[in-house]
Coordinates of C-alpha atoms and ligand atoms in Angstrom, one line a residue:
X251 CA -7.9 57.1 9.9
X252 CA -7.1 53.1 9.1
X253 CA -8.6 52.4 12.6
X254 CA -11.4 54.7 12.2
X255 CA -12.5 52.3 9.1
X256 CA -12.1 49.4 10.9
X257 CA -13.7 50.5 13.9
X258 CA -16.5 51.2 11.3
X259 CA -16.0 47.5 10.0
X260 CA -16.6 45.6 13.1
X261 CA -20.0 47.8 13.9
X262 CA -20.7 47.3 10.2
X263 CA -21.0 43.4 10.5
X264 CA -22.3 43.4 14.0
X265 CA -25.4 45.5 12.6
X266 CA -25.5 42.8 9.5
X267 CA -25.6 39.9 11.7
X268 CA -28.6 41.2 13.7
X269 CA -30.5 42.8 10.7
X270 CA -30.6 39.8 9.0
X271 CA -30.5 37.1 11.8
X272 CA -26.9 35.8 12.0
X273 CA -26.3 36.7 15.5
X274 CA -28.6 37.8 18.0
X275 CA -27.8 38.7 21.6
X276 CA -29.0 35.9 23.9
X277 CA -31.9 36.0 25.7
X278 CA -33.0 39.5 23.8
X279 CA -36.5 40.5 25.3
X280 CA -35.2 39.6 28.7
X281 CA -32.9 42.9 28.0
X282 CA -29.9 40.2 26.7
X283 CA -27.4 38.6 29.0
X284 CA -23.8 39.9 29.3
X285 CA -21.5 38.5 26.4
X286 CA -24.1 35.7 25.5
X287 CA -25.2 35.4 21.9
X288 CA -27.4 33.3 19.8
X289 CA -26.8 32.0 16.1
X290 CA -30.3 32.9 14.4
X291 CA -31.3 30.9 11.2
X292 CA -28.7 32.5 8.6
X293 CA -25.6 32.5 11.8
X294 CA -26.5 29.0 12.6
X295 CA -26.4 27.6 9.0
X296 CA -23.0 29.1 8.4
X297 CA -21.4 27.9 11.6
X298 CA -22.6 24.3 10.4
X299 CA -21.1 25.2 7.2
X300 CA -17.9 26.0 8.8
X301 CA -18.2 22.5 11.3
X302 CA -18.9 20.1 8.4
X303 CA -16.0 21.8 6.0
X304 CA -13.9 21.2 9.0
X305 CA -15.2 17.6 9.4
X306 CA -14.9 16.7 5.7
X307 CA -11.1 18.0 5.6
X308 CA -10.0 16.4 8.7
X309 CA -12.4 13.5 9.0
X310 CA -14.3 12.2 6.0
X311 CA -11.2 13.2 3.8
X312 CA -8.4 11.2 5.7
X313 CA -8.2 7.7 6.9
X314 CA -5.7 8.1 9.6
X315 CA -8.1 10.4 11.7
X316 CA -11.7 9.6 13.0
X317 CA -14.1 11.2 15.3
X318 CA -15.5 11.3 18.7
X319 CA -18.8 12.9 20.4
X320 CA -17.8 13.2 24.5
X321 CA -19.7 14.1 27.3
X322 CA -19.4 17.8 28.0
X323 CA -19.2 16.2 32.4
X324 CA -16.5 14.6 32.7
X325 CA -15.0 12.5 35.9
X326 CA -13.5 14.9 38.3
X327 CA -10.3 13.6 38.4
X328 CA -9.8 14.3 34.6
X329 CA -9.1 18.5 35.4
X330 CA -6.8 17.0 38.2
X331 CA -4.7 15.1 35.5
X332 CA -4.7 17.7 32.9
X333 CA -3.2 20.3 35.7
X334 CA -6.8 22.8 35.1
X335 CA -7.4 22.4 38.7
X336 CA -4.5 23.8 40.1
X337 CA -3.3 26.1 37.0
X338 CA -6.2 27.0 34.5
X339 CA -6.7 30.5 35.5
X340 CA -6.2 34.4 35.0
X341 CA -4.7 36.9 37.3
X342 CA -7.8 38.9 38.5
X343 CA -8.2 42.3 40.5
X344 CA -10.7 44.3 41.9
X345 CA -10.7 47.9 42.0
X346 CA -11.7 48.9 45.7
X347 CA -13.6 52.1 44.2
X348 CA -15.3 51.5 40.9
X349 CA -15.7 47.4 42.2
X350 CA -15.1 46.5 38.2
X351 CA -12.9 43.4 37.8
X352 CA -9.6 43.2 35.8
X353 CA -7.5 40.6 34.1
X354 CA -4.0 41.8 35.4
X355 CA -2.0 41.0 32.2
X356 CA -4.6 43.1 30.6
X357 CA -5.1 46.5 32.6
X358 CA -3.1 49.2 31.3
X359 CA -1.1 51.4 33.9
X360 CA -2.6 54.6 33.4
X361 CA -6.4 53.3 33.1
X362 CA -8.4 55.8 34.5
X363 CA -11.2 54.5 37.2
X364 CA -14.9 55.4 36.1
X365 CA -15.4 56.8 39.7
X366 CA -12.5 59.2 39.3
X367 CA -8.9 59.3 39.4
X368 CA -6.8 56.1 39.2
X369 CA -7.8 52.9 40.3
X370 CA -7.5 51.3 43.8
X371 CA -6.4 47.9 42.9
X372 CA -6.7 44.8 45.6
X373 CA -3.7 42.2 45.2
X374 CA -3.3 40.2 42.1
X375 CA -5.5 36.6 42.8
X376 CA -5.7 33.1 40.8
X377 CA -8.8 32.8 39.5
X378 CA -10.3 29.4 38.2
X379 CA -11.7 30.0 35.0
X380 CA -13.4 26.5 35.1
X381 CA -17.6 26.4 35.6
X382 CA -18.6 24.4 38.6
X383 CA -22.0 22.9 39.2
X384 CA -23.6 20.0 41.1
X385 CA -24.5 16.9 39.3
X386 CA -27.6 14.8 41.1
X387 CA -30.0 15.9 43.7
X388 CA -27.5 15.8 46.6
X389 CA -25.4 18.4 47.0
X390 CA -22.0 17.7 48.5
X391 CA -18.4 17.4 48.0
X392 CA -18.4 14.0 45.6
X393 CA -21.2 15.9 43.6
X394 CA -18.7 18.9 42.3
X395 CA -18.4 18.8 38.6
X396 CA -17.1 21.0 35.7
X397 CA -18.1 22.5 32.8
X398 CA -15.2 21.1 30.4
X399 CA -12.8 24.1 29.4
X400 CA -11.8 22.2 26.8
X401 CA -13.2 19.6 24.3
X402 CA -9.3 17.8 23.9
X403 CA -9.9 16.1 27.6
X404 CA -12.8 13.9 26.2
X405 CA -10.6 12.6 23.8
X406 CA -7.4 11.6 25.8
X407 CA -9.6 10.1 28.1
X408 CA -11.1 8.1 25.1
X409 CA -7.7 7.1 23.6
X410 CA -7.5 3.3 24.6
X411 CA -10.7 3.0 24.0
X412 CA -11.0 4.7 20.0
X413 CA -7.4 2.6 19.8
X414 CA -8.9 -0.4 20.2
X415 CA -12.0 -0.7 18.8
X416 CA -10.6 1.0 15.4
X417 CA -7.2 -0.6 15.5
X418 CA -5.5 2.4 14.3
X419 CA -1.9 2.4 14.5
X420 CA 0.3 5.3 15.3
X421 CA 0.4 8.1 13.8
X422 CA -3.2 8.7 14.1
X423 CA -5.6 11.6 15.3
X424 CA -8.9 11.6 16.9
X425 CA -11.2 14.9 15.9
X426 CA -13.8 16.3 18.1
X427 CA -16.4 19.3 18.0
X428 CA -18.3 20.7 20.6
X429 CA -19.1 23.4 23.1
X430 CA -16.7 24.5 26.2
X431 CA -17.2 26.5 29.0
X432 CA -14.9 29.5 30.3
X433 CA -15.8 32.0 33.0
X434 CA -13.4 34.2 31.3
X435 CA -12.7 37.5 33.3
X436 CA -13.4 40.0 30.4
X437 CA -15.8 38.5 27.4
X438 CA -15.4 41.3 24.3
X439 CA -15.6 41.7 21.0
X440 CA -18.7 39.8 20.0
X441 CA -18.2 36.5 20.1
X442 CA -14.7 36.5 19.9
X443 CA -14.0 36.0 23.3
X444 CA -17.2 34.7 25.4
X445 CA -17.9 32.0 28.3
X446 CA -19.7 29.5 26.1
X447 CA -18.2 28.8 23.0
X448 CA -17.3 25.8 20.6
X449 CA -13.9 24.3 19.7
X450 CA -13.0 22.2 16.7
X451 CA -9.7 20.1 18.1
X452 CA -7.9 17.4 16.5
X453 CA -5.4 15.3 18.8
X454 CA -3.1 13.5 16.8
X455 CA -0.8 10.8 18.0
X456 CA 2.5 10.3 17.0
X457 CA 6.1 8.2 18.2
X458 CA 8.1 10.8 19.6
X459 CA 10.2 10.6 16.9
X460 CA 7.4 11.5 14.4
X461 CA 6.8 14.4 16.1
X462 CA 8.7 17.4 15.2
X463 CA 7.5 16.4 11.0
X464 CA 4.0 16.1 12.3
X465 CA 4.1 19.2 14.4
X466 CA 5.2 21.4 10.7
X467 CA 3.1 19.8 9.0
X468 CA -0.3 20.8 11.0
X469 CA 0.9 24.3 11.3
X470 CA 0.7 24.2 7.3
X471 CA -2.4 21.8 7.1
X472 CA -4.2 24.4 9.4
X473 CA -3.0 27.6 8.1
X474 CA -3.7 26.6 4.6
X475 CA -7.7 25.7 5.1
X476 CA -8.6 29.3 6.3
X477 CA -7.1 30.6 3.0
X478 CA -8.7 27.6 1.1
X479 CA -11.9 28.8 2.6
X480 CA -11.8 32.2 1.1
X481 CA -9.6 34.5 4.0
X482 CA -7.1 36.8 2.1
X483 CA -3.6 35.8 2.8
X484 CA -3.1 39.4 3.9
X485 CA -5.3 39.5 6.7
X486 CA -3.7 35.5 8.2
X487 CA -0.3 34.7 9.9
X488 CA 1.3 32.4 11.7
X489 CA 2.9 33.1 14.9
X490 CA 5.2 31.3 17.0
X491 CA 5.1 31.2 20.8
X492 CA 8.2 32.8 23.1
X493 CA 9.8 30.2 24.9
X494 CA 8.4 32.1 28.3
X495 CA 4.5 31.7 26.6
X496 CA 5.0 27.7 26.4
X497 CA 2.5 25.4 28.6
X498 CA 5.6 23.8 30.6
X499 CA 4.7 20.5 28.7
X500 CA 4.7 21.9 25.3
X501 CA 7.8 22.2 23.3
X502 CA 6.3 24.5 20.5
X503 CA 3.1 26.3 19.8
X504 CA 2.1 28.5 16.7
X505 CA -1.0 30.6 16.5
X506 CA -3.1 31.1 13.0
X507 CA -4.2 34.8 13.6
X508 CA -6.6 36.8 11.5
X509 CA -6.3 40.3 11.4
X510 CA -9.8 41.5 13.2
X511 CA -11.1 45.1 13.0
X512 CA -9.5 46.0 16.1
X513 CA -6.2 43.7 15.3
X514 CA -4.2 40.4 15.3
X515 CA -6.0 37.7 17.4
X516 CA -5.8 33.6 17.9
X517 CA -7.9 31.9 15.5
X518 CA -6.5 28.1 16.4
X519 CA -3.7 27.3 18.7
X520 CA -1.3 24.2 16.9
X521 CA 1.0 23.2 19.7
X522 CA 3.5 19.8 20.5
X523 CA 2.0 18.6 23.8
X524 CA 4.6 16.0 24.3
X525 CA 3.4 12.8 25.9
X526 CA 2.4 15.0 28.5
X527 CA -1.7 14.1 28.8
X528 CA -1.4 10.4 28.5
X529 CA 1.1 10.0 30.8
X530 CA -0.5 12.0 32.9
X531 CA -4.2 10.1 32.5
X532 CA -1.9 6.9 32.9
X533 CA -0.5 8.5 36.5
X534 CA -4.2 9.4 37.6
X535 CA -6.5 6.5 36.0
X536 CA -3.9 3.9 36.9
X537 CA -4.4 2.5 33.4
X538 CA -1.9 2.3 31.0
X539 CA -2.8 4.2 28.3
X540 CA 0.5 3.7 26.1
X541 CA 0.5 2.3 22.5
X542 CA 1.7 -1.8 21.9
X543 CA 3.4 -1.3 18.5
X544 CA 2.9 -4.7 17.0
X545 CA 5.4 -4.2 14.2
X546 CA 8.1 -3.6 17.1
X547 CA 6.7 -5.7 19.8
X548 CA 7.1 -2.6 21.9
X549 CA 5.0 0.1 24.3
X550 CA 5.6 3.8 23.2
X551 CA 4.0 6.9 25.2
X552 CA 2.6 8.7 22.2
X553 CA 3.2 12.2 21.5
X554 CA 0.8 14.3 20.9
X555 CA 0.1 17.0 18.1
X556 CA -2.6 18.9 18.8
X557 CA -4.4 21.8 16.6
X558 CA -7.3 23.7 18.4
X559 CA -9.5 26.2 16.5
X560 CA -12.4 28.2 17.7
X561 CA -15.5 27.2 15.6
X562 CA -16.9 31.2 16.8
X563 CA -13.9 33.1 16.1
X564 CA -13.5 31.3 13.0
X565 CA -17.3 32.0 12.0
X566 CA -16.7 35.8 12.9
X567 CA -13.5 35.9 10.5
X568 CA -14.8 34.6 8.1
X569 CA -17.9 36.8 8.0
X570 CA -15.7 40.0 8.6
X571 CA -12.9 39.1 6.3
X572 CA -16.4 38.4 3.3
X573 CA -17.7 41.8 3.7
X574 CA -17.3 44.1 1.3
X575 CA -19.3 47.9 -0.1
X576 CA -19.3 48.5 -3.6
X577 CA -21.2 51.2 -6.2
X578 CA -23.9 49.7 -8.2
X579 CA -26.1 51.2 -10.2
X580 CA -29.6 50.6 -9.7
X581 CA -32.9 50.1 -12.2
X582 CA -33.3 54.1 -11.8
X583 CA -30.0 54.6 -13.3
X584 CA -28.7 55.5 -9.7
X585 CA -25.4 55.0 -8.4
X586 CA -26.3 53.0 -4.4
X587 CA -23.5 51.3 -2.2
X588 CA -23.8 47.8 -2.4
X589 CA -23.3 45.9 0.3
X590 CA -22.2 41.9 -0.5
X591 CA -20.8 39.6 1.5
X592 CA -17.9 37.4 -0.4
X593 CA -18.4 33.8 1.1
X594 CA -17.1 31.0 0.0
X595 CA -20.0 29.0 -1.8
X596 CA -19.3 25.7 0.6
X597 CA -19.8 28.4 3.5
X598 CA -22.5 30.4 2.6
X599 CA -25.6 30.1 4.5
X600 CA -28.1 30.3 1.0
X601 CA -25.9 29.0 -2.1
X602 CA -29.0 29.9 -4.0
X603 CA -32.0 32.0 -4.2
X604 CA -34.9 31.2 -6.7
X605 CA -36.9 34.6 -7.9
X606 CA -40.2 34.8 -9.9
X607 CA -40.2 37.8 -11.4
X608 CA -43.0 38.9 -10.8
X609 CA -45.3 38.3 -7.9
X610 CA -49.0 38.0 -9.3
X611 CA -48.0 36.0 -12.1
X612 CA -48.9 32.3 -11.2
X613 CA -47.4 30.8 -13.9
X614 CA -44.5 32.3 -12.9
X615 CA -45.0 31.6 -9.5
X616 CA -45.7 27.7 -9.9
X617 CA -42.7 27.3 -12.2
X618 CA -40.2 28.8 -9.5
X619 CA -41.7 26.6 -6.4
X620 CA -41.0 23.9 -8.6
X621 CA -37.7 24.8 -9.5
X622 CA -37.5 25.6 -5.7
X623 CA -38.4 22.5 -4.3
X624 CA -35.9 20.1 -7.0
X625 CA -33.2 22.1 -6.0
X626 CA -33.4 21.6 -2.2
X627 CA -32.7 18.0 -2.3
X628 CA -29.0 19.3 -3.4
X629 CA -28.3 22.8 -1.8
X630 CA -29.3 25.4 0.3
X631 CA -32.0 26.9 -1.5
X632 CA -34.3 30.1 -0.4
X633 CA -37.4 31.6 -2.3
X634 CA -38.6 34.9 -2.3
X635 CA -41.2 36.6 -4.5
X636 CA -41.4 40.0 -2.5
X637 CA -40.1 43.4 -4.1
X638 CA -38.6 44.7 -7.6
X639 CA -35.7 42.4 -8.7
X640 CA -32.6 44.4 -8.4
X641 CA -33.5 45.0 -4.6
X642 CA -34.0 41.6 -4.2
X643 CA -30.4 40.9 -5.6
X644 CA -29.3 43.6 -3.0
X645 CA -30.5 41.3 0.1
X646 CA -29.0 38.0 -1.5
X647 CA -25.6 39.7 -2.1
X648 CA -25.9 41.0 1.7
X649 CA -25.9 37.7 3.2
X650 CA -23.3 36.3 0.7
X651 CA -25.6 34.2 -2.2
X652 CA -23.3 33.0 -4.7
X653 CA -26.3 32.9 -7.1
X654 CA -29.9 34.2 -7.9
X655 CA -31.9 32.4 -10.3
X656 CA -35.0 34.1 -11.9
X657 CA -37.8 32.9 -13.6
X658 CA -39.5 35.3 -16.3
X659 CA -41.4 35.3 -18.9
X660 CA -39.0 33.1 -21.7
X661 CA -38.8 30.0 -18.8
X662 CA -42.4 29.5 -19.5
X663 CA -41.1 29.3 -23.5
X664 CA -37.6 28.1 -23.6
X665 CA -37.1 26.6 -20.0
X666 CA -34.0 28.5 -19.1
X667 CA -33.4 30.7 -16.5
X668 CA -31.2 33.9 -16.0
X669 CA -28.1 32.6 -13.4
X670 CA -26.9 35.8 -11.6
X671 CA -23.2 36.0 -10.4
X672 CA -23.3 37.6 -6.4
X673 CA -19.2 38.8 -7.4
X674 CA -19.4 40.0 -10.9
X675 CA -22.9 40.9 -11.1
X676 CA -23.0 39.3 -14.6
X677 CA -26.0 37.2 -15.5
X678 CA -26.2 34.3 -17.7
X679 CA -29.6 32.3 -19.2
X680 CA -29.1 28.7 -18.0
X681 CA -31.1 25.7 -19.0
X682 CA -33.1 24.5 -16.3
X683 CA -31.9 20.6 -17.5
X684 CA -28.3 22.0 -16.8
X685 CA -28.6 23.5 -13.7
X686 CA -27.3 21.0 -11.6
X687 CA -24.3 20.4 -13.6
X688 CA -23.7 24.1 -13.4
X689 CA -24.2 24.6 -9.5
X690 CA -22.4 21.8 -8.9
X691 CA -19.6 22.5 -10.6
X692 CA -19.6 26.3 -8.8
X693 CA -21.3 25.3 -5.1
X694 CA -19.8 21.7 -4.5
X695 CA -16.0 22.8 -5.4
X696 CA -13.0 20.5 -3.9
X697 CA -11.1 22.0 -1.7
Ligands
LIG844 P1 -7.0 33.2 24.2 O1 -5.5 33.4 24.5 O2 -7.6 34.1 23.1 O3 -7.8 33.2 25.5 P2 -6.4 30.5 24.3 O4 -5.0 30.4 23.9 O5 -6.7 30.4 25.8 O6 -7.1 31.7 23.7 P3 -6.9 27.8 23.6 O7 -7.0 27.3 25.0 O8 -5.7 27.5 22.8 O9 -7.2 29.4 23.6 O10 -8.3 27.3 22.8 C1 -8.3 27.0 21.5 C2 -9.2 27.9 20.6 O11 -10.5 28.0 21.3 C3 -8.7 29.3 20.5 O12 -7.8 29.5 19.5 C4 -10.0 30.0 20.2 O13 -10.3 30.0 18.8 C5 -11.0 29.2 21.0 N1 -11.4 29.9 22.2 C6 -10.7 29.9 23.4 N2 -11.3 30.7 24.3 C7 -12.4 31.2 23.7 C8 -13.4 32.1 24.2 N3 -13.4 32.5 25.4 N4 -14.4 32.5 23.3 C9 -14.4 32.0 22.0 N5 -13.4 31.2 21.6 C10 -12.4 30.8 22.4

C-alpha cells in the first residue's frame, strides 16, 4: 500500500512539472528524445536557485574555497590520467532475442524477455560510458575528443594554475558547476539518472595529514545543507561505502541519499581520493603539480577531499520531498484538495505573487503593476490578474509561492496590502512601506 502511494508520488510531480512548465521532455513536438528533458521557465529558475544556494554556501560564504568555469573538451590525455579510459564503464549485455540492452549488475535473474520466455543473454562486455566526438573539420585519430564525465577533471587539471594566481595555501578547495556527459546504459526515473546532466563538485586540498578531519567534516558540511534547504531529516541518510565498492584510490566514500518515491538513491558522493589525481596528472603532464609549503620550505602531494552532488537529482528531491495535498475549503464553502508545494523561500522559483483583486478595476490594476515592478528589483516576483482569488492562491501554492500579496479596495485608502502565508494559509494586511523589511526578513533568510 506504502508503495502504491509513492508510486502515486513520483507520477504526481512528474504531471506537476509538465502542467506548469518545470520539466518538459526534450525536443517535445519532435515526439521527445529518449531520457532527454528540458527545464522550462518555473524548472529552470529553481535549478538556478539550487546552483547559486550552493555557490553562496561553498563559495561566496568561505574564503578558503573559490571557483572555476572549465571547458567541457578537455586534452585527451586528461581521461588517460584519471584511469576513465581504460575503467569508466558498465558491464553491458544484449539479449540475442528481444535485442534490449542490460546493465549486468542490474538485471534480475528471473527477468522475463518481452519476446517470451527468459532472456538469451550474449557475454558480459566493458562498455565506455564516455561520449566521443570529433573536434575540427578533419576527422582522424588526433581529432578524438570526449564529452567530460565529470566536471572534477577541469579542476585538477587547473590546480597549479588557481594555486598560483590566488596564492591559497593548503587546505583549500576549488568549486565548480557545470554539465557532464554519460552514455549511461539504462537512463530512468526522470531526470534522476540521464546522459546529460549537471554536477556541483568541490575538490578540496588538504596535507595528508589533514585529511581524515577534513574528510568528516564534509560528510557533515554536505549532509547538513540539504536539510538546511528544507528536506526532512526522515527522508536523508548517510551511507558509507563497503570496502569492495571503493575506487582503488579512495580510502573512504559516503553517499547523502534521499529517499525517492521508488527508494534510497545517491544524491552526492563525499569520498577521500588520496593524492591519487595529482599525482597522477603530475605522471602524465610531466609537471609537477605538488604544493611548495612556504611555512615548511617543503613539497607535499596534496590530498584530496572531494564532495560531488548532482545539481538534477538534487532539483528532483527537492521538488518531491516539497510536495504536499491538503483539504481546503474553498469561497463556496467546499472542502477541495489542495495541492502546495513546500519550498524553501531561497528555492522557490516565484517568492512572490502580486494579485489585483479584481480584473476591470484600473485603479486596482495600476496600483499592483506598480507594486509589481518595485518589488522585482529584490525578488522573484510574478503578476497575475486572471480568475477569482482563492483559485488564484491554489496555482501559487502549486508551484511553491511562499507569499501572495493582494491589492483591494482599502490599498487605494490605507496603502496596505493583505500578505498571504502559502503554509498556514493565514493572511495578514502589511503596509506597502514595510514590505521589504517583511520579505526580507521571510525570503532572504541565512542559512
Ligand atoms: P550512480 O551510482 O547513481 O550512477 P555515481 O556514483 O556514478 O552515481 P558520481 O560519479 O559519484 O555518481 O557523480 C556524482 C553525482 O553526480 C552523483 O551523486 C549524482 O548526483 C550525479 N550523477 C551522476 N550520474 C548521473 C546521471 N546519469 N544523471 C544525473 N545525475 C548524475
Amino acid at each position: 500500500m506504502k508503495e502504491q502511494v509513492k508510486e502515486d508520488l513520483f507520477d504526481k510531480v512528474v504531471a506537476l512539472c509538465k502542467r506548469r512548465g518545470f520539466v518538459y521532455p526534450g525536443s517535445d513536438i519532435y515526439g521527445g528524445l529518449a531520457n532527454c528533458w528540458d527545464y522550462g521557465p518555473l524548472g529552470s529558475q529553481l535549478k538556478k536557485n539550487v546552483k547559486d544556494m550552493w555557490w553562496r554556501n561553498i563559495v561566496q560564504e568561505r574564503d578558503d574555497i573559490v571557483g572555476i568555469d572549465a571547458a567541457i573538451f578537455m586534452h585527451p590525455r586528461t581521461w588517460e590520467a584519471s584511469g576513465h579510459l581504460q575503467k569508466f564503464s558498465d558491464p553491458l549485455v544484449d539479449c540475442r532475442k528481444c535485442n534490449q540492452r542490460f546493465r549486468a549488475d542490474e538485471l534480475s535473474e528471473d527477468a522475463e524477455c518481452p519476446a517470451g520466455g527468459k532472456h538469451e543473454l550474449t557475454e558480459i562486455r566493458d562498455f565506455n560510458l564516455m561520449f566521443e566526438t570529433q573536434m575540427g573539420v578533419v576527422k582522424n585519430e588526433t581529432s578524438r575528443v570526449f564529452l567530460r564525465p565529470e566536471t572534477a577533471q577541469g579542476i585538477f587539471v587547473n590546480f597549479a594554475n588557481v594555486q598560483t594566481s590566488t596564492r591559497k595555501k593548503l587546505p583549500f578547495g576549488i568549486a565548480q558547476i557545470g554539465k557532464s556527459f554519460r552514455n549511461e546504459i539504462t537512463p530512468r526515473r526522470f531526470t534522476f539518472r540521464t546522459r546529460e546532466f549537471e554536477q556541483m563538485e568541490i575538490e578540496y586540498f588538504v596535507k595528508p595529514e589533514q585529511a581524515d578531519e577534513a574528510f568528516k567534516s564534509w560528510v557533515d558540511t554536505r549532509f547538513s545543507w540539504y536539510k538546511k534547504l528544507g528536506i526532512k531529516e526522515s527522508n536523508l541518510r548517510l551511507r558509507q561505502h563497503e570496502q569492495d565498492e571503493l575506487a582503488h584510490y579512495a580510502k573512504g566514500c559516503f553517499d547523502v541519499e534521499y529517499l525517492f518515491p521508488w527508494g534510497w538513491g545517491e544524491l552526492e558522493g563525499i569520498a577521500n581520493r588520496t593524492d591519487f589525481d595529482l599525482r597522477r596528472h603530475s605522471e602524465y603532464s610531466g609537471k609537477n603539480l605538488s604544493f611548495f609549503d612556504p611555512d615548511t620550505n617543503e613539497h607535499v602531494m596534496p590530498w584530496v577531499i572531494e564532495p560531488s552532488g548532482g545539481v538534477d537529482r538534487a532539483t528532483f528531491a527537492f521538488l518531491v520531498d516539497a510536495y504536499d495535498e491538503d483539504t481546503a475549503v474553498s469561497a463556496k464553502g467546499k472542502e477541495e484538495v489542495r495541492v502546495v508545494l513546500h519550498l524553501h523561500p531561497r528555492l522557490a522559483p516565484v517568492q512572490v505573487a502580486v494579485l489585483p483583486l479584481l480584473r476591470n478595476k484600473p485603479q486596482l490594476i495600476e496600483k499592483a503593476k506598480e507594486l509589481e515592478k518595485n518589488l522585482r528589483k529584490h525578488y522573484l516576483v510574478d503578476y497575475d490578474d486572471r480568475g477569482q482569488i482563492g483559485k488564484r492562491y491554489r496555482r501559487y501554492d502549486e508551484i511553491g509561492t511562499p507569499f501572495c500579496l493582494t491589492v483591494d479596495f482599502d490599498t487605494l485608502e490605507d496603502d496596505s496590502v493583505t500578505v498571504r502565508d502559502r503554509d498556514t494559509m493565514e493572511q495578514e494586511r502589511i503596509k506597502i512601506s514595510d514590505l521589504r523589511h517583511y520579505l526580507d526578513e521571510k525570503l532572504l533568510m541565512d542559512m
